[in-house]
Amino acid sequence: MKIVEIEFRTPELLDRLLEVWEASVRATHLFLSPAEIEAIKAYVPHALREVPHLVVAEEEPGFPIGFMGVAGRRLEMLFLSPEE
């Protein structure tokens, strides 16, 4: 496994991170309805583009299994593929 801070956020990477986010949320956020997840999902790409520090865990280059976003001294997002 490799853990890297992402400097350049490609559309392909953002799509893969969105997939990780959705799988993680559906597996762990049982208090959210499918409609609520879909509503939140619309905001995730923007959040991924804007968080100052985006750190990604990859099993293979370009295939993330988890990520975290940090702004200042706050952990803003932390999601892991349910399989992991």
Short mmCIF file of N, CA, C and O in Angstrom, two decimals:
data_model
loop_
_atom_site.label_atom_id
_atom_site.label_comp_id
_atom_site.label_asym_id
_atom_site.label_seq_id
_atom_site.Cartn_x
_atom_site.Cartn_y
_atom_site.Cartn_z
N MET A 1 0.85 -1.17 0.00
CA MET A 1 0.00 0.00 0.00
C MET A 1 0.89 1.24 0.00
O MET A 1 1.93 1.26 0.64
N LYS A 2 0.45 2.23 -0.73
CA LYS A 2 1.17 3.50 -0.80
C LYS A 2 0.22 4.62 -0.36
O LYS A 2 -0.94 4.63 -0.76
N ILE A 3 0.73 5.53 0.45
CA ILE A 3 -0.06 6.67 0.91
C ILE A 3 0.64 7.93 0.41
O ILE A 3 1.83 8.13 0.69
N VAL A 4 -0.12 8.75 -0.33
CA VAL A 4 0.48 9.93 -0.95
C VAL A 4 -0.44 11.13 -0.78
O VAL A 4 -1.65 11.01 -0.78
N GLU A 5 0.19 12.30 -0.65
CA GLU A 5 -0.59 13.55 -0.70
C GLU A 5 -0.70 13.94 -2.16
O GLU A 5 0.29 13.98 -2.89
N ILE A 6 -1.91 14.21 -2.58
CA ILE A 6 -2.19 14.50 -3.98
C ILE A 6 -2.03 15.99 -4.25
O ILE A 6 -2.65 16.82 -3.59
N GLU A 7 -1.20 16.31 -5.22
CA GLU A 7 -1.01 17.70 -5.63
C GLU A 7 -1.94 18.05 -6.79
O GLU A 7 -2.60 19.07 -6.78
N PHE A 8 -1.98 17.18 -7.80
CA PHE A 8 -2.78 17.44 -8.99
C PHE A 8 -3.96 16.48 -9.00
O PHE A 8 -3.78 15.26 -9.04
N ARG A 9 -5.16 17.01 -8.94
CA ARG A 9 -6.38 16.21 -8.83
C ARG A 9 -7.06 16.08 -10.18
O ARG A 9 -7.77 16.97 -10.61
N THR A 10 -6.81 14.96 -10.82
CA THR A 10 -7.38 14.74 -12.15
C THR A 10 -8.85 14.38 -12.05
O THR A 10 -9.30 13.87 -11.01
N PRO A 11 -9.61 14.61 -13.11
CA PRO A 11 -11.01 14.18 -13.11
C PRO A 11 -11.16 12.68 -12.87
O PRO A 11 -12.08 12.25 -12.18
N GLU A 12 -10.23 11.89 -13.40
CA GLU A 12 -10.30 10.44 -13.20
C GLU A 12 -10.11 10.07 -11.73
O GLU A 12 -10.82 9.22 -11.20
N LEU A 13 -9.15 10.72 -11.08
CA LEU A 13 -8.94 10.47 -9.66
C LEU A 13 -10.17 10.87 -8.86
O LEU A 13 -10.61 10.13 -7.97
N LEU A 14 -10.73 12.03 -9.15
CA LEU A 14 -11.91 12.49 -8.42
C LEU A 14 -13.07 11.52 -8.61
O LEU A 14 -13.81 11.25 -7.66
N ASP A 15 -13.23 10.98 -9.80
CA ASP A 15 -14.28 9.98 -10.03
C ASP A 15 -14.05 8.74 -9.18
O ASP A 15 -15.00 8.20 -8.58
N ARG A 16 -12.82 8.29 -9.09
CA ARG A 16 -12.52 7.10 -8.29
C ARG A 16 -12.71 7.37 -6.80
O ARG A 16 -13.19 6.51 -6.06
N LEU A 17 -12.32 8.56 -6.36
CA LEU A 17 -12.53 8.91 -4.96
C LEU A 17 -14.02 9.01 -4.64
O LEU A 17 -14.44 8.63 -3.54
N LEU A 18 -14.80 9.51 -5.57
CA LEU A 18 -16.25 9.57 -5.37
C LEU A 18 -16.82 8.16 -5.22
O LEU A 18 -17.71 7.93 -4.39
N GLU A 19 -16.31 7.21 -5.98
CA GLU A 19 -16.75 5.82 -5.84
C GLU A 19 -16.41 5.27 -4.46
O GLU A 19 -17.22 4.58 -3.84
N VAL A 20 -15.20 5.56 -3.98
CA VAL A 20 -14.81 5.14 -2.62
C VAL A 20 -15.73 5.78 -1.60
O VAL A 20 -16.23 5.12 -0.68
N TRP A 21 -15.96 7.07 -1.76
CA TRP A 21 -16.84 7.80 -0.83
C TRP A 21 -18.22 7.14 -0.78
O TRP A 21 -18.74 6.85 0.30
N GLU A 22 -18.81 6.91 -1.95
CA GLU A 22 -20.17 6.37 -1.99
C GLU A 22 -20.24 4.97 -1.39
O GLU A 22 -21.14 4.68 -0.60
N ALA A 23 -19.30 4.11 -1.72
CA ALA A 23 -19.30 2.76 -1.16
C ALA A 23 -19.13 2.80 0.36
O ALA A 23 -19.82 2.08 1.09
N SER A 24 -18.25 3.66 0.83
CA SER A 24 -18.02 3.79 2.26
C SER A 24 -19.27 4.31 2.98
O SER A 24 -19.68 3.77 4.01
N VAL A 25 -19.88 5.34 2.42
CA VAL A 25 -21.08 5.93 3.04
C VAL A 25 -22.23 4.92 3.06
O VAL A 25 -22.92 4.77 4.06
N ARG A 26 -22.43 4.22 1.96
CA ARG A 26 -23.53 3.24 1.91
C ARG A 26 -23.32 2.10 2.90
O ARG A 26 -24.27 1.54 3.43
N ALA A 27 -22.05 1.77 3.19
CA ALA A 27 -21.75 0.69 4.13
C ALA A 27 -21.80 1.12 5.59
O ALA A 27 -22.04 0.29 6.46
N THR A 28 -21.60 2.40 5.85
CA THR A 28 -21.45 2.83 7.24
C THR A 28 -22.46 3.85 7.73
O THR A 28 -22.69 3.97 8.93
N HIS A 29 -23.05 4.61 6.84
CA HIS A 29 -23.96 5.68 7.24
C HIS A 29 -25.41 5.21 7.09
O HIS A 29 -26.17 5.75 6.29
N LEU A 30 -25.76 4.22 7.87
CA LEU A 30 -27.08 3.61 7.74
C LEU A 30 -28.21 4.55 8.14
O LEU A 30 -29.37 4.27 7.83
N PHE A 31 -27.89 5.65 8.77
CA PHE A 31 -28.89 6.64 9.17
C PHE A 31 -29.31 7.55 8.01
O PHE A 31 -30.27 8.30 8.14
N LEU A 32 -28.59 7.47 6.89
CA LEU A 32 -28.93 8.28 5.72
C LEU A 32 -29.77 7.47 4.74
O LEU A 32 -29.49 6.30 4.48
N SER A 33 -30.78 8.10 4.19
CA SER A 33 -31.60 7.44 3.17
C SER A 33 -30.84 7.48 1.84
O SER A 33 -29.93 8.31 1.65
N PRO A 34 -31.22 6.63 0.90
CA PRO A 34 -30.60 6.70 -0.43
C PRO A 34 -30.73 8.09 -1.07
O PRO A 34 -29.79 8.57 -1.70
N ALA A 35 -31.85 8.74 -0.88
CA ALA A 35 -32.04 10.09 -1.43
C ALA A 35 -31.08 11.09 -0.77
O ALA A 35 -30.55 11.98 -1.45
N GLU A 36 -30.87 10.96 0.52
CA GLU A 36 -29.94 11.86 1.21
C GLU A 36 -28.51 11.64 0.73
O GLU A 36 -27.76 12.60 0.53
N ILE A 37 -28.14 10.38 0.53
CA ILE A 37 -26.80 10.09 0.02
C ILE A 37 -26.61 10.71 -1.36
O ILE A 37 -25.58 11.33 -1.63
N GLU A 38 -27.60 10.56 -2.21
CA GLU A 38 -27.51 11.15 -3.55
C GLU A 38 -27.41 12.67 -3.49
O GLU A 38 -26.67 13.28 -4.27
N ALA A 39 -28.12 13.29 -2.57
CA ALA A 39 -28.06 14.74 -2.44
C ALA A 39 -26.68 15.19 -1.98
O ALA A 39 -26.12 16.16 -2.51
N ILE A 40 -26.11 14.50 -1.01
CA ILE A 40 -24.78 14.84 -0.51
C ILE A 40 -23.72 14.58 -1.58
O ILE A 40 -22.77 15.34 -1.74
N LYS A 41 -23.91 13.50 -2.33
CA LYS A 41 -22.95 13.10 -3.37
C LYS A 41 -22.69 14.23 -4.37
O LYS A 41 -21.57 14.37 -4.88
N ALA A 42 -23.67 15.06 -4.61
CA ALA A 42 -23.51 16.17 -5.56
C ALA A 42 -22.44 17.17 -5.09
O ALA A 42 -21.84 17.86 -5.92
N TYR A 43 -22.20 17.24 -3.79
CA TYR A 43 -21.24 18.20 -3.23
C TYR A 43 -19.84 17.62 -3.06
O TYR A 43 -18.88 18.36 -2.84
N VAL A 44 -19.71 16.31 -3.12
CA VAL A 44 -18.43 15.66 -2.82
C VAL A 44 -17.33 16.05 -3.81
O VAL A 44 -16.21 16.35 -3.37
N PRO A 45 -17.55 16.05 -5.12
CA PRO A 45 -16.46 16.44 -6.02
C PRO A 45 -15.89 17.83 -5.71
O PRO A 45 -14.66 18.02 -5.73
N HIS A 46 -16.75 18.77 -5.41
CA HIS A 46 -16.28 20.11 -5.06
C HIS A 46 -15.42 20.06 -3.80
O HIS A 46 -14.34 20.68 -3.75
N ALA A 47 -15.88 19.33 -2.79
CA ALA A 47 -15.12 19.21 -1.54
C ALA A 47 -13.76 18.57 -1.80
O ALA A 47 -12.75 19.00 -1.23
N LEU A 48 -13.71 17.56 -2.66
CA LEU A 48 -12.45 16.90 -2.98
C LEU A 48 -11.49 17.84 -3.72
O LEU A 48 -10.28 17.78 -3.52
N ARG A 49 -12.03 18.69 -4.57
CA ARG A 49 -11.18 19.65 -5.29
C ARG A 49 -10.66 20.74 -4.37
O ARG A 49 -9.55 21.25 -4.58
N GLU A 50 -11.44 21.13 -3.38
CA GLU A 50 -11.12 22.31 -2.58
C GLU A 50 -10.40 22.04 -1.26
O GLU A 50 -9.80 22.97 -0.72
N VAL A 51 -10.44 20.82 -0.74
CA VAL A 51 -9.78 20.57 0.54
C VAL A 51 -8.27 20.81 0.35
O VAL A 51 -7.67 20.36 -0.64
N PRO A 52 -7.64 21.57 1.25
CA PRO A 52 -6.24 21.94 1.05
C PRO A 52 -5.27 20.75 0.96
O PRO A 52 -4.35 20.77 0.17
N HIS A 53 -5.47 19.74 1.79
CA HIS A 53 -4.57 18.59 1.79
C HIS A 53 -5.41 17.33 1.59
O HIS A 53 -6.26 16.99 2.41
N LEU A 54 -5.15 16.65 0.48
CA LEU A 54 -5.85 15.42 0.15
C LEU A 54 -4.83 14.29 0.14
O LEU A 54 -3.87 14.31 -0.63
N VAL A 55 -5.03 13.33 1.02
CA VAL A 55 -4.12 12.20 1.17
C VAL A 55 -4.87 10.94 0.75
O VAL A 55 -5.98 10.68 1.22
N VAL A 56 -4.24 10.16 -0.13
CA VAL A 56 -4.89 8.99 -0.71
C VAL A 56 -4.07 7.75 -0.43
O VAL A 56 -2.84 7.75 -0.55
N ALA A 57 -4.77 6.68 -0.06
CA ALA A 57 -4.15 5.35 0.08
C ALA A 57 -4.48 4.55 -1.17
O ALA A 57 -5.64 4.49 -1.58
N GLU A 58 -3.44 3.96 -1.77
CA GLU A 58 -3.62 3.20 -3.00
C GLU A 58 -3.00 1.80 -2.84
O GLU A 58 -1.91 1.68 -2.30
N GLU A 59 -3.70 0.80 -3.33
CA GLU A 59 -3.11 -0.53 -3.43
C GLU A 59 -2.25 -0.59 -4.70
O GLU A 59 -1.20 -1.18 -4.71
N GLU A 60 -2.75 0.03 -5.76
CA GLU A 60 -2.05 0.15 -7.04
C GLU A 60 -2.14 1.61 -7.47
O GLU A 60 -3.13 2.28 -7.18
N PRO A 61 -1.13 2.10 -8.18
CA PRO A 61 -1.18 3.50 -8.62
C PRO A 61 -2.46 3.80 -9.41
O PRO A 61 -2.84 3.06 -10.32
N GLY A 62 -3.14 4.87 -8.99
CA GLY A 62 -4.36 5.28 -9.68
C GLY A 62 -5.62 4.58 -9.22
O GLY A 62 -6.69 4.87 -9.73
N PHE A 63 -5.50 3.68 -8.24
CA PHE A 63 -6.67 2.95 -7.74
C PHE A 63 -6.77 3.12 -6.23
O PHE A 63 -6.28 2.30 -5.46
N PRO A 64 -7.41 4.21 -5.80
CA PRO A 64 -7.49 4.51 -4.37
C PRO A 64 -8.40 3.54 -3.62
O PRO A 64 -9.39 3.06 -4.15
N ILE A 65 -8.01 3.27 -2.38
CA ILE A 65 -8.84 2.45 -1.48
C ILE A 65 -9.32 3.27 -0.30
O ILE A 65 -10.18 2.82 0.46
N GLY A 66 -8.80 4.47 -0.17
CA GLY A 66 -9.22 5.34 0.92
C GLY A 66 -8.61 6.72 0.75
O GLY A 66 -7.68 6.91 -0.03
N PHE A 67 -9.16 7.67 1.50
CA PHE A 67 -8.62 9.03 1.44
C PHE A 67 -9.02 9.81 2.66
O PHE A 67 -9.97 9.46 3.37
N MET A 68 -8.25 10.87 2.90
CA MET A 68 -8.60 11.83 3.95
C MET A 68 -8.30 13.22 3.44
O MET A 68 -7.40 13.42 2.61
N GLY A 69 -9.07 14.16 3.93
CA GLY A 69 -8.87 15.56 3.59
C GLY A 69 -8.66 16.36 4.87
O GLY A 69 -9.39 16.18 5.84
N VAL A 70 -7.66 17.21 4.84
CA VAL A 70 -7.30 18.01 6.02
C VAL A 70 -7.30 19.48 5.64
O VAL A 70 -6.75 19.86 4.60
N ALA A 71 -7.91 20.29 6.48
CA ALA A 71 -7.89 21.74 6.32
C ALA A 71 -7.45 22.34 7.65
O ALA A 71 -8.11 22.16 8.67
N GLY A 72 -6.32 23.03 7.62
CA GLY A 72 -5.78 23.57 8.86
C GLY A 72 -5.44 22.43 9.81
O GLY A 72 -4.71 21.51 9.44
N ARG A 73 -6.03 22.46 10.98
CA ARG A 73 -5.79 21.41 11.96
C ARG A 73 -7.00 20.48 12.10
O ARG A 73 -7.12 19.77 13.09
N ARG A 74 -7.86 20.49 11.07
CA ARG A 74 -9.10 19.70 11.14
C ARG A 74 -9.11 18.61 10.08
O ARG A 74 -8.82 18.86 8.91
N LEU A 75 -9.51 17.43 10.51
CA LEU A 75 -9.77 16.33 9.59
C LEU A 75 -11.17 16.55 9.04
O LEU A 75 -12.15 16.49 9.78
N GLU A 76 -11.27 16.88 7.76
CA GLU A 76 -12.55 17.22 7.16
C GLU A 76 -13.26 16.01 6.54
O GLU A 76 -14.47 16.02 6.40
N MET A 77 -12.47 15.02 6.13
CA MET A 77 -13.08 13.84 5.51
C MET A 77 -12.14 12.66 5.69
O MET A 77 -10.92 12.82 5.70
N LEU A 78 -12.74 11.48 5.88
CA LEU A 78 -11.97 10.25 6.03
C LEU A 78 -12.87 9.11 5.58
O LEU A 78 -13.91 8.84 6.22
N PHE A 79 -12.52 8.48 4.48
CA PHE A 79 -13.34 7.41 3.92
C PHE A 79 -12.44 6.28 3.44
O PHE A 79 -11.36 6.53 2.90
N LEU A 80 -12.91 5.07 3.65
CA LEU A 80 -12.17 3.87 3.28
C LEU A 80 -13.11 2.94 2.55
O LEU A 80 -14.28 2.79 2.94
N SER A 81 -12.61 2.31 1.52
CA SER A 81 -13.39 1.32 0.80
C SER A 81 -13.85 0.24 1.78
O SER A 81 -13.06 -0.23 2.58
N PRO A 82 -15.11 -0.17 1.74
CA PRO A 82 -15.62 -1.17 2.70
C PRO A 82 -14.85 -2.48 2.65
O PRO A 82 -14.76 -3.18 3.67
N GLU A 83 -14.30 -2.83 1.51
CA GLU A 83 -13.55 -4.07 1.39
C GLU A 83 -12.25 -4.05 2.18
O GLU A 83 -11.68 -5.09 2.49
N GLU A 84 -11.78 -2.87 2.48
CA GLU A 84 -10.51 -2.72 3.18
C GLU A 84 -10.71 -2.73 4.68
O GLU A 84 -9.86 -2.85 5.45
#
